[in-house]
Amino acid sequence: MTRRRKFWGWGYEDEVITPEQRETMAAVAQFYLPGFTPVDRAEPEIGAINLSAPRVAPPDSLAALFTADTWERAAHTYGKSTRDIVRGIEGDFSAAPDWVALPRDEADVARILDWCTSHRVAVAPFGGGTSVVGGVEIGRVRDAFAGTVSLDLRHLNRVLEVDPISRAARIQGGTLGPDLEDQLRPHGLTLRHFPQSFALSTLGGWIATRAGGHFATLYTHIDDLVESTRMVTPAGVMESRRLPGSGAGPSPDRTVLGSEGALGVITEAWMRVLPRPIYRGQATARFPGDRGFLQGAQACRMLSQSGLYPANCRLIDATEAMLNGVGDGSFALLVLGFESADHPLDAWMARAVELCRDAGGQVPDKAIKLSGGVDEARDSAASGWRDSFLRAPYLRDILILMGVIAETFETAITWERFEQFHGAVMEAGRTALDATCGGGRMTCRFTHVYPDGPAPYFTLLAPGKPGQMVQQWDTVKAAVSEALIAQGGTITHHHAVGRDHRPWYDQQRPALYGEFLKAGKQALDPAGVMNPGVVVDP
Ligand SMILES: Cc1cc2nc3c(=O)[nH]c(=O)nc-3n(C[C@H](O)[C@H](O)[C@H](O)COP(=O)(O)OP(=O)(O)OC[C@H]3O[C@@H](n4cnc5c(N)ncnc54)[C@H](O)[C@@H]3O)c2cc1C
């Protein structure tokens, strides 16, 4: 039986929120947000959603590829940011696409784009719909077009070819994370790309948004795993050569990476794959005191510059460690991990622990675990951490349902500016939370670390006002975004630009580069129908 996704939030319809889960999350919210009163709101029901009739009709020759079913249109209205979930809960689906297109193969994709181009119909590629930046919300440009289409790649979901010699696989753009891994597993291979949204996001979405996996160093960005790409554009197909490397001019793959559906539809890609790891090492280091987080950052800098390349190097500030149930609020926590398909990791771990201790970290010997010859699925320490990480989006929806604003934002900055940057962004966030929500919590962790700087990831929890949560979040988000840009950071490290980040992305990118992108879009999408409003204006 095919499982159906929730049309308004994270996960599947059969994953019903239980009264016990609500009670637990209400207690959590009240503990961290003193004075907060949870709202008792039910999950929205599709029967209560009324959508306006589609404005245009596809021709008979394409009709079988389109649906105007209410559930489909509602489920393709938004991505999965807090502002999306809130609007879904409130039953606001005014931005629903007129149609959802479900191509069965690449030829269908080309035919759909042809029709959209000739009839001034805006079309947004839709992978898993987990965008948190308004990337799939085609309804935002509704009034400027004769119609809007969400083009769902769900049927392009196969690993088409595996090359075990060069260790690469040809994979279709609509393949979800778990399906992709299931199809690679019989070959003993993995793409080893695990964003937190892994369960519900797709290869095409990852490439289009330059997604970051949960590994902290080295090959964790989808960019590094792409060998070649194939994209259907309104002007034709653009396919790059399979090459391990090439110095032949600007890279066509780099144009496709981060294009967010504004240039075309990524139908397939050759991806670099790896043997599945069997050796693992894990350790945790505590950094107590007021400057614990900054000391932990120092450890991360030393680790990222050591050439050890830990798979995990996740520094969590004291408040967030407490929120995650792995601390009492008195210490920042650094979670370290190594993995290899080839060799035991004792020496790597020993040196990493030494660096943590040099930076003031406490690493009891019992906090160091090494395993060898263990398949990932059976390693309970590693999978336990990952399970709770992957479970977080479900818990977030429960918080939002009861009226908590629960959202994250992420960035990157070079090491020499980090301390000042962190202070300024925390200050801007807390000031905005106080002014807009009457208080709240803000925490920080590192998701990725590089030899030249970290990627800090901030989480905010605040009491929302019923009916005003979207505006409240927009105000807070604008304040922290201004601070990020003013301090020299990036508006996004891995969540992409979409529509929500455009004002700050436009400040960040060189103006001339914006013109260059515009010209490129004109060449590939002359009618300007491909996901208008993301990344670049037509
Ligand atoms: C709870 C949660 C956790 C997340 N964790 C992470 C994380 O750890 N790392 C990370 O990088 N991101 C994360 N994200 C953001 C999001 O999952 C990523 O941006 C992801 O790459 C989107 O993939 P998708 O298949 O869902 O794409 P969608 O949301 O469907 O689309 C995203 C954008 O890509 C375009 N697009 C999608 N498919 C194609 C295609 N085949 N061709 C051309 N354009 C296409 C869309 O038009 C849109 O602009 C998270 C989101 C949520 C809700």
mmCIF file of C-alpha atoms and ligand atoms in Angstrom, residues 10 80-81 124-132 135-136 153 173-174 194-197 200-206 208-213 259-261 264-267 389 393 396 494-496 531 534, ligand 1:
data_model
loop_
_atom_site.group_PDB
_atom_site.id
_atom_site.type_symbol
_atom_site.label_atom_id
_atom_site.label_comp_id
_atom_site.label_asym_id
_atom_site.label_seq_id
_atom_site.Cartn_x
_atom_site.Cartn_y
_atom_site.Cartn_z
ATOM 1 C CA TRP A 10 6.029 16.568 8.178
ATOM 2 C CA LYS A 80 7.999 22.631 5.238
ATOM 3 C CA SER A 81 9.172 25.797 6.983
ATOM 4 C CA ALA A 124 7.877 24.809 -10.041
ATOM 5 C CA PRO A 125 9.698 21.473 -9.917
ATOM 6 C CA PHE A 126 8.672 19.602 -6.776
ATOM 7 C CA GLY A 127 10.887 16.864 -5.338
ATOM 8 C CA GLY A 128 10.015 16.069 -1.750
ATOM 9 C CA GLY A 129 8.575 19.500 -1.002
ATOM 10 C CA THR A 130 10.813 19.923 2.054
ATOM 11 C CA SER A 131 12.008 23.380 1.042
ATOM 12 C CA VAL A 132 12.174 25.741 4.010
ATOM 13 C CA GLY A 135 11.195 27.322 -3.013
ATOM 14 C CA VAL A 136 8.174 25.275 -4.081
ATOM 15 C CA LEU A 153 9.004 14.175 -9.946
ATOM 16 C CA GLY A 173 15.905 13.244 -9.921
ATOM 17 C CA GLY A 174 12.720 12.314 -8.084
ATOM 18 C CA PHE A 194 21.993 12.324 4.862
ATOM 19 C CA PRO A 195 20.340 15.723 5.322
ATOM 20 C CA GLN A 196 17.947 15.838 8.257
ATOM 21 C CA SER A 197 15.129 15.823 5.692
ATOM 22 C CA LEU A 200 11.207 12.974 2.470
ATOM 23 C CA SER A 201 13.579 14.788 0.117
ATOM 24 C CA THR A 202 14.929 13.800 -3.296
ATOM 25 C CA LEU A 203 18.156 13.706 -5.263
ATOM 26 C CA GLY A 204 16.904 16.421 -7.653
ATOM 27 C CA GLY A 205 15.917 18.622 -4.716
ATOM 28 C CA TRP A 206 19.310 18.134 -3.078
ATOM 29 C CA ALA A 208 18.814 22.026 -6.962
ATOM 30 C CA THR A 209 19.351 23.416 -3.447
ATOM 31 C CA ARG A 210 22.999 22.413 -2.868
ATOM 32 C CA ALA A 211 21.983 20.426 0.170
ATOM 33 C CA GLY A 212 24.296 19.628 3.068
ATOM 34 C CA GLY A 213 24.347 16.162 4.602
ATOM 35 C CA SER A 259 19.476 26.470 -9.658
ATOM 36 C CA GLU A 260 16.360 25.743 -7.540
ATOM 37 C CA GLY A 261 14.148 24.943 -10.502
ATOM 38 C CA GLY A 264 15.020 23.604 -15.666
ATOM 39 C CA VAL A 265 14.192 20.205 -14.227
ATOM 40 C CA ILE A 266 17.021 17.906 -13.114
ATOM 41 C CA THR A 267 15.860 14.549 -14.397
ATOM 42 C CA PHE A 389 17.973 13.775 14.647
ATOM 43 C CA PRO A 393 10.735 17.498 12.462
ATOM 44 C CA ARG A 396 8.544 20.511 15.734
ATOM 45 C CA HIS A 494 22.552 24.796 2.990
ATOM 46 C CA HIS A 495 18.863 25.749 3.102
ATOM 47 C CA ALA A 496 19.028 27.519 -0.309
ATOM 48 C CA ASN A 531 9.926 28.788 -10.821
ATOM 49 C CA VAL A 534 13.631 31.973 -6.766
HETATM 50 C C1 LIG B 1 12.956 19.284 8.929
HETATM 51 C C2 LIG B 1 13.846 19.693 7.811
HETATM 52 C C3 LIG B 1 15.195 19.400 7.874
HETATM 53 C C4 LIG B 1 16.051 19.796 6.844
HETATM 54 N N1 LIG B 1 17.361 19.444 6.911
HETATM 55 C C5 LIG B 1 18.193 19.795 5.919
HETATM 56 C C6 LIG B 1 19.568 19.403 5.954
HETATM 57 O O1 LIG B 1 20.016 18.725 6.875
HETATM 58 N N2 LIG B 1 20.360 19.801 4.934
HETATM 59 C C7 LIG B 1 19.878 20.532 3.894
HETATM 60 O O2 LIG B 1 20.632 20.846 2.993
HETATM 61 N N3 LIG B 1 18.585 20.916 3.838
HETATM 62 C C8 LIG B 1 17.734 20.556 4.807
HETATM 63 N N4 LIG B 1 16.407 20.912 4.741
HETATM 64 C C9 LIG B 1 15.918 21.672 3.582
HETATM 65 C C10 LIG B 1 15.432 20.779 2.407
HETATM 66 O O3 LIG B 1 15.164 19.477 2.855
HETATM 67 C C11 LIG B 1 16.482 20.754 1.321
HETATM 68 O O4 LIG B 1 16.519 22.007 0.690
HETATM 69 C C12 LIG B 1 16.274 19.638 0.263
HETATM 70 O O5 LIG B 1 17.422 19.582 -0.540
HETATM 71 C C13 LIG B 1 15.055 19.832 -0.588
HETATM 72 O O6 LIG B 1 14.829 18.636 -1.318
HETATM 73 P P1 LIG B 1 13.358 18.298 -1.862
HETATM 74 O O7 LIG B 1 13.467 17.085 -2.712
HETATM 75 O O8 LIG B 1 12.410 18.253 -0.750
HETATM 76 O O9 LIG B 1 13.118 19.557 -2.783
HETATM 77 P P2 LIG B 1 11.836 20.488 -2.861
HETATM 78 O O10 LIG B 1 11.530 21.066 -1.549
HETATM 79 O O11 LIG B 1 10.762 19.781 -3.570
HETATM 80 O O12 LIG B 1 12.399 21.638 -3.799
HETATM 81 C C14 LIG B 1 13.410 22.513 -3.360
HETATM 82 C C15 LIG B 1 13.812 23.420 -4.513
HETATM 83 O O13 LIG B 1 14.438 22.662 -5.527
HETATM 84 C C16 LIG B 1 13.675 22.680 -6.720
HETATM 85 N N5 LIG B 1 13.678 21.310 -7.247
HETATM 86 C C17 LIG B 1 13.269 20.183 -6.614
HETATM 87 N N6 LIG B 1 13.473 19.120 -7.395
HETATM 88 C C18 LIG B 1 14.031 19.577 -8.546
HETATM 89 C C19 LIG B 1 14.464 18.976 -9.751
HETATM 90 N N7 LIG B 1 14.390 17.654 -9.953
HETATM 91 N N8 LIG B 1 14.961 19.771 -10.722
HETATM 92 C C20 LIG B 1 15.059 21.111 -10.550
HETATM 93 N N9 LIG B 1 14.664 21.735 -9.440
HETATM 94 C C21 LIG B 1 14.166 20.979 -8.441
HETATM 95 C C22 LIG B 1 12.307 23.175 -6.339
HETATM 96 O O14 LIG B 1 11.657 23.833 -7.397
HETATM 97 C C23 LIG B 1 12.639 24.110 -5.182
HETATM 98 O O15 LIG B 1 13.064 25.357 -5.646
HETATM 99 C C24 LIG B 1 15.529 20.523 5.749
HETATM 100 C C25 LIG B 1 14.169 20.795 5.679
HETATM 101 C C26 LIG B 1 13.331 20.384 6.699
HETATM 102 C C27 LIG B 1 11.869 20.667 6.605
#
